């Protein structure tokens, strides 16, 4: 239960409001994932049809299927590229929000100075924080 509370706290940091651009990007990502799923199902059906034409020795329909497959590759590659772009964009937005939040927390009241100079248990806290933010994003 504590894990869920911590994740919810992080989500509140990276998504400041329901009207933010992070939510807009998540909605766009969801739409692209649904479209990608639909296109994958269509692609599997096309592949099955092409294999059927090969088994039936139906050369004209085989060529027709290959042409449809080439035409189908344009929207498929666009959706795949959009998914990659949106994933990276959301990660960047999350990283930006987390960095701003932690900068406010650790640069406030000399907390960062105390961690670096007064407490020897944590080596390179800025590096650890940077890596953790990057991994979570």
PDB file of C-alpha atoms in Angstrom:
ATOM      1  CA  UNK A   1       0.000   0.000   0.000  1.00  0.00           C
ATOM      2  CA  UNK A   2       2.879   2.326   0.766  1.00  0.00           C
ATOM      3  CA  UNK A   3       4.306   1.686  -2.710  1.00  0.00           C
ATOM      4  CA  UNK A   4       1.036   2.795  -4.325  1.00  0.00           C
ATOM      5  CA  UNK A   5       1.014   5.982  -2.230  1.00  0.00           C
ATOM      6  CA  UNK A   6       4.561   6.782  -3.325  1.00  0.00           C
ATOM      7  CA  UNK A   7       3.766   6.192  -6.984  1.00  0.00           C
ATOM      8  CA  UNK A   8       0.654   8.363  -6.700  1.00  0.00           C
ATOM      9  CA  UNK A   9       2.766  11.131  -5.169  1.00  0.00           C
ATOM     10  CA  UNK A  10       5.190  10.908  -8.108  1.00  0.00           C
ATOM     11  CA  UNK A  11       2.297  10.936 -10.581  1.00  0.00           C
ATOM     12  CA  UNK A  12       0.976  14.116  -8.965  1.00  0.00           C
ATOM     13  CA  UNK A  13       4.403  15.676  -9.493  1.00  0.00           C
ATOM     14  CA  UNK A  14       4.779  14.687 -13.156  1.00  0.00           C
ATOM     15  CA  UNK A  15       1.159  15.441 -14.086  1.00  0.00           C
ATOM     16  CA  UNK A  16       0.406  18.793 -12.465  1.00  0.00           C
ATOM     17  CA  UNK A  17      -3.231  19.035 -13.632  1.00  0.00           C
ATOM     18  CA  UNK A  18      -5.768  17.362 -15.894  1.00  0.00           C
ATOM     19  CA  UNK A  19      -5.472  20.245 -18.331  1.00  0.00           C
ATOM     20  CA  UNK A  20      -1.705  19.958 -18.728  1.00  0.00           C
ATOM     21  CA  UNK A  21       0.195  19.002 -21.847  1.00  0.00           C
ATOM     22  CA  UNK A  22       1.288  15.768 -20.147  1.00  0.00           C
ATOM     23  CA  UNK A  23      -2.331  14.569 -20.147  1.00  0.00           C
ATOM     24  CA  UNK A  24      -2.718  15.615 -23.771  1.00  0.00           C
ATOM     25  CA  UNK A  25       0.354  13.578 -24.694  1.00  0.00           C
ATOM     26  CA  UNK A  26      -0.936  10.570 -22.729  1.00  0.00           C
ATOM     27  CA  UNK A  27      -4.280  10.756 -24.557  1.00  0.00           C
ATOM     28  CA  UNK A  28      -2.463  10.967 -27.901  1.00  0.00           C
ATOM     29  CA  UNK A  29      -0.291   7.993 -26.898  1.00  0.00           C
ATOM     30  CA  UNK A  30      -3.384   5.979 -25.965  1.00  0.00           C
ATOM     31  CA  UNK A  31      -4.999   6.752 -29.313  1.00  0.00           C
ATOM     32  CA  UNK A  32      -1.836   5.777 -31.167  1.00  0.00           C
ATOM     33  CA  UNK A  33      -1.600   2.506 -29.213  1.00  0.00           C
ATOM     34  CA  UNK A  34      -5.198   1.646 -30.137  1.00  0.00           C
ATOM     35  CA  UNK A  35      -4.485   2.506 -33.772  1.00  0.00           C
ATOM     36  CA  UNK A  36      -1.292   0.429 -33.677  1.00  0.00           C
ATOM     37  CA  UNK A  37      -3.246  -2.540 -32.322  1.00  0.00           C
ATOM     38  CA  UNK A  38      -5.839  -2.193 -35.080  1.00  0.00           C
ATOM     39  CA  UNK A  39      -3.142  -1.926 -37.754  1.00  0.00           C
ATOM     40  CA  UNK A  40      -1.336  -4.970 -36.350  1.00  0.00           C
ATOM     41  CA  UNK A  41      -4.508  -7.039 -36.601  1.00  0.00           C
ATOM     42  CA  UNK A  42      -5.061  -5.859 -40.184  1.00  0.00           C
ATOM     43  CA  UNK A  43      -1.438  -6.623 -41.038  1.00  0.00           C
ATOM     44  CA  UNK A  44      -1.773 -10.157 -39.680  1.00  0.00           C
ATOM     45  CA  UNK A  45      -4.896 -10.669 -41.780  1.00  0.00           C
ATOM     46  CA  UNK A  46      -3.082  -9.354 -44.876  1.00  0.00           C
ATOM     47  CA  UNK A  47      -0.146 -11.672 -44.235  1.00  0.00           C
ATOM     48  CA  UNK A  48      -2.546 -14.591 -43.942  1.00  0.00           C
ATOM     49  CA  UNK A  49      -4.167 -13.625 -47.237  1.00  0.00           C
ATOM     50  CA  UNK A  50      -0.809 -13.378 -48.982  1.00  0.00           C
ATOM     51  CA  UNK A  51       0.225 -16.787 -47.661  1.00  0.00           C
ATOM     52  CA  UNK A  52      -3.083 -18.195 -48.918  1.00  0.00           C
ATOM     53  CA  UNK A  53      -2.398 -16.816 -52.413  1.00  0.00           C
ATOM     54  CA  UNK A  54       1.057 -18.414 -52.340  1.00  0.00           C
ATOM     55  CA  UNK A  55      -0.402 -21.784 -51.345  1.00  0.00           C
ATOM     56  CA  UNK A  56      -3.128 -21.483 -54.016  1.00  0.00           C
ATOM     57  CA  UNK A  57      -0.603 -20.424 -56.684  1.00  0.00           C
ATOM     58  CA  UNK A  58      -2.735 -17.318 -57.362  1.00  0.00           C
ATOM     59  CA  UNK A  59      -0.105 -14.948 -58.780  1.00  0.00           C
ATOM     60  CA  UNK A  60      -2.389 -11.973 -59.669  1.00  0.00           C
ATOM     61  CA  UNK A  61      -3.868 -11.856 -56.146  1.00  0.00           C
ATOM     62  CA  UNK A  62      -0.381 -12.333 -54.690  1.00  0.00           C
ATOM     63  CA  UNK A  63       0.842  -9.213 -56.532  1.00  0.00           C
ATOM     64  CA  UNK A  64      -2.298  -7.339 -55.496  1.00  0.00           C
ATOM     65  CA  UNK A  65      -1.701  -8.349 -51.843  1.00  0.00           C
ATOM     66  CA  UNK A  66       1.923  -7.212 -52.033  1.00  0.00           C
ATOM     67  CA  UNK A  67       0.850  -3.824 -53.403  1.00  0.00           C
ATOM     68  CA  UNK A  68      -1.670  -3.438 -50.582  1.00  0.00           C
ATOM     69  CA  UNK A  69       1.039  -4.413 -48.122  1.00  0.00           C
ATOM     70  CA  UNK A  70       3.371  -1.728 -49.500  1.00  0.00           C
ATOM     71  CA  UNK A  71       0.590   0.873 -49.274  1.00  0.00           C
ATOM     72  CA  UNK A  72      -0.186  -0.322 -45.750  1.00  0.00           C
ATOM     73  CA  UNK A  73       3.411   0.207 -44.652  1.00  0.00           C
ATOM     74  CA  UNK A  74       3.062   4.008 -44.868  1.00  0.00           C
ATOM     75  CA  UNK A  75       0.441   4.401 -42.112  1.00  0.00           C
ATOM     76  CA  UNK A  76       2.071   1.615 -40.096  1.00  0.00           C
ATOM     77  CA  UNK A  77       5.468   3.312 -40.070  1.00  0.00           C
ATOM     78  CA  UNK A  78       3.830   6.660 -39.272  1.00  0.00           C
ATOM     79  CA  UNK A  79       2.049   5.190 -36.253  1.00  0.00           C
ATOM     80  CA  UNK A  80       5.231   3.428 -35.062  1.00  0.00           C
ATOM     81  CA  UNK A  81       7.227   6.644 -35.355  1.00  0.00           C
ATOM     82  CA  UNK A  82       4.499   8.554 -33.545  1.00  0.00           C
ATOM     83  CA  UNK A  83       4.551   6.049 -30.696  1.00  0.00           C
ATOM     84  CA  UNK A  84       8.306   6.397 -30.333  1.00  0.00           C
ATOM     85  CA  UNK A  85       8.094  10.189 -30.468  1.00  0.00           C
ATOM     86  CA  UNK A  86       5.284  10.364 -27.901  1.00  0.00           C
ATOM     87  CA  UNK A  87       7.100   7.992 -25.522  1.00  0.00           C
ATOM     88  CA  UNK A  88      10.220  10.132 -25.640  1.00  0.00           C
ATOM     89  CA  UNK A  89       8.235  13.366 -25.344  1.00  0.00           C
ATOM     90  CA  UNK A  90       6.336  12.126 -22.292  1.00  0.00           C
ATOM     91  CA  UNK A  91       9.589  10.972 -20.682  1.00  0.00           C
ATOM     92  CA  UNK A  92      11.066  14.429 -21.283  1.00  0.00           C
ATOM     93  CA  UNK A  93       8.027  16.152 -19.772  1.00  0.00           C
ATOM     94  CA  UNK A  94       8.150  13.845 -16.748  1.00  0.00           C
ATOM     95  CA  UNK A  95      11.889  14.418 -16.288  1.00  0.00           C
ATOM     96  CA  UNK A  96      11.427  18.176 -16.508  1.00  0.00           C
ATOM     97  CA  UNK A  97       8.695  18.187 -13.861  1.00  0.00           C
ATOM     98  CA  UNK A  98      10.654  15.884 -11.550  1.00  0.00           C
ATOM     99  CA  UNK A  99      13.845  17.907 -11.883  1.00  0.00           C
ATOM    100  CA  UNK A 100      12.002  21.143 -11.109  1.00  0.00           C
ATOM    101  CA  UNK A 101      10.343  19.570  -8.079  1.00  0.00           C
ATOM    102  CA  UNK A 102      13.542  18.065  -6.678  1.00  0.00           C
ATOM    103  CA  UNK A 103      15.495  21.246  -7.327  1.00  0.00           C
ATOM    104  CA  UNK A 104      12.963  23.113  -5.210  1.00  0.00           C
ATOM    105  CA  UNK A 105      13.192  20.468  -2.487  1.00  0.00           C
ATOM    106  CA  UNK A 106      16.965  20.034  -2.339  1.00  0.00           C
ATOM    107  CA  UNK A 107      18.088  23.572  -2.973  1.00  0.00           C
ATOM    108  CA  UNK A 108      15.735  24.858  -0.290  1.00  0.00           C
ATOM    109  CA  UNK A 109      17.131  25.498   3.227  1.00  0.00           C
ATOM    110  CA  UNK A 110      20.561  24.152   2.285  1.00  0.00           C
ATOM    111  CA  UNK A 111      19.407  20.515   2.212  1.00  0.00           C
ATOM    112  CA  UNK A 112      21.724  19.730  -0.692  1.00  0.00           C
ATOM    113  CA  UNK A 113      24.683  21.281   1.158  1.00  0.00           C
ATOM    114  CA  UNK A 114      23.889  19.204   4.240  1.00  0.00           C
ATOM    115  CA  UNK A 115      23.686  15.997   2.235  1.00  0.00           C
ATOM    116  CA  UNK A 116      26.950  16.647   0.394  1.00  0.00           C
ATOM    117  CA  UNK A 117      29.085  18.047   3.186  1.00  0.00           C
ATOM    118  CA  UNK A 118      27.675  16.997   6.527  1.00  0.00           C
ATOM    119  CA  UNK A 119      26.518  13.466   5.800  1.00  0.00           C
ATOM    120  CA  UNK A 120      29.207  11.137   4.446  1.00  0.00           C
ATOM    121  CA  UNK A 121      26.891   8.135   3.984  1.00  0.00           C
ATOM    122  CA  UNK A 122      25.595   9.233   0.573  1.00  0.00           C
ATOM    123  CA  UNK A 123      28.241   9.565  -2.114  1.00  0.00           C
ATOM    124  CA  UNK A 124      27.364  11.697  -5.179  1.00  0.00           C
ATOM    125  CA  UNK A 125      23.727  12.458  -4.283  1.00  0.00           C
ATOM    126  CA  UNK A 126      23.246  14.594  -7.391  1.00  0.00           C
ATOM    127  CA  UNK A 127      24.316  11.687  -9.623  1.00  0.00           C
ATOM    128  CA  UNK A 128      22.035   9.262  -7.804  1.00  0.00           C
ATOM    129  CA  UNK A 129      19.097  11.664  -8.074  1.00  0.00           C
ATOM    130  CA  UNK A 130      19.737  12.253 -11.775  1.00  0.00           C
ATOM    131  CA  UNK A 131      19.905   8.539 -12.535  1.00  0.00           C
ATOM    132  CA  UNK A 132      16.764   7.784 -10.536  1.00  0.00           C
ATOM    133  CA  UNK A 133      14.807  10.527 -12.293  1.00  0.00           C
ATOM    134  CA  UNK A 134      15.956   9.264 -15.686  1.00  0.00           C
ATOM    135  CA  UNK A 135      15.029   5.655 -14.855  1.00  0.00           C
ATOM    136  CA  UNK A 136      11.596   6.585 -13.541  1.00  0.00           C
ATOM    137  CA  UNK A 137      10.815   8.804 -16.511  1.00  0.00           C
TER     138      UNK A 137
END
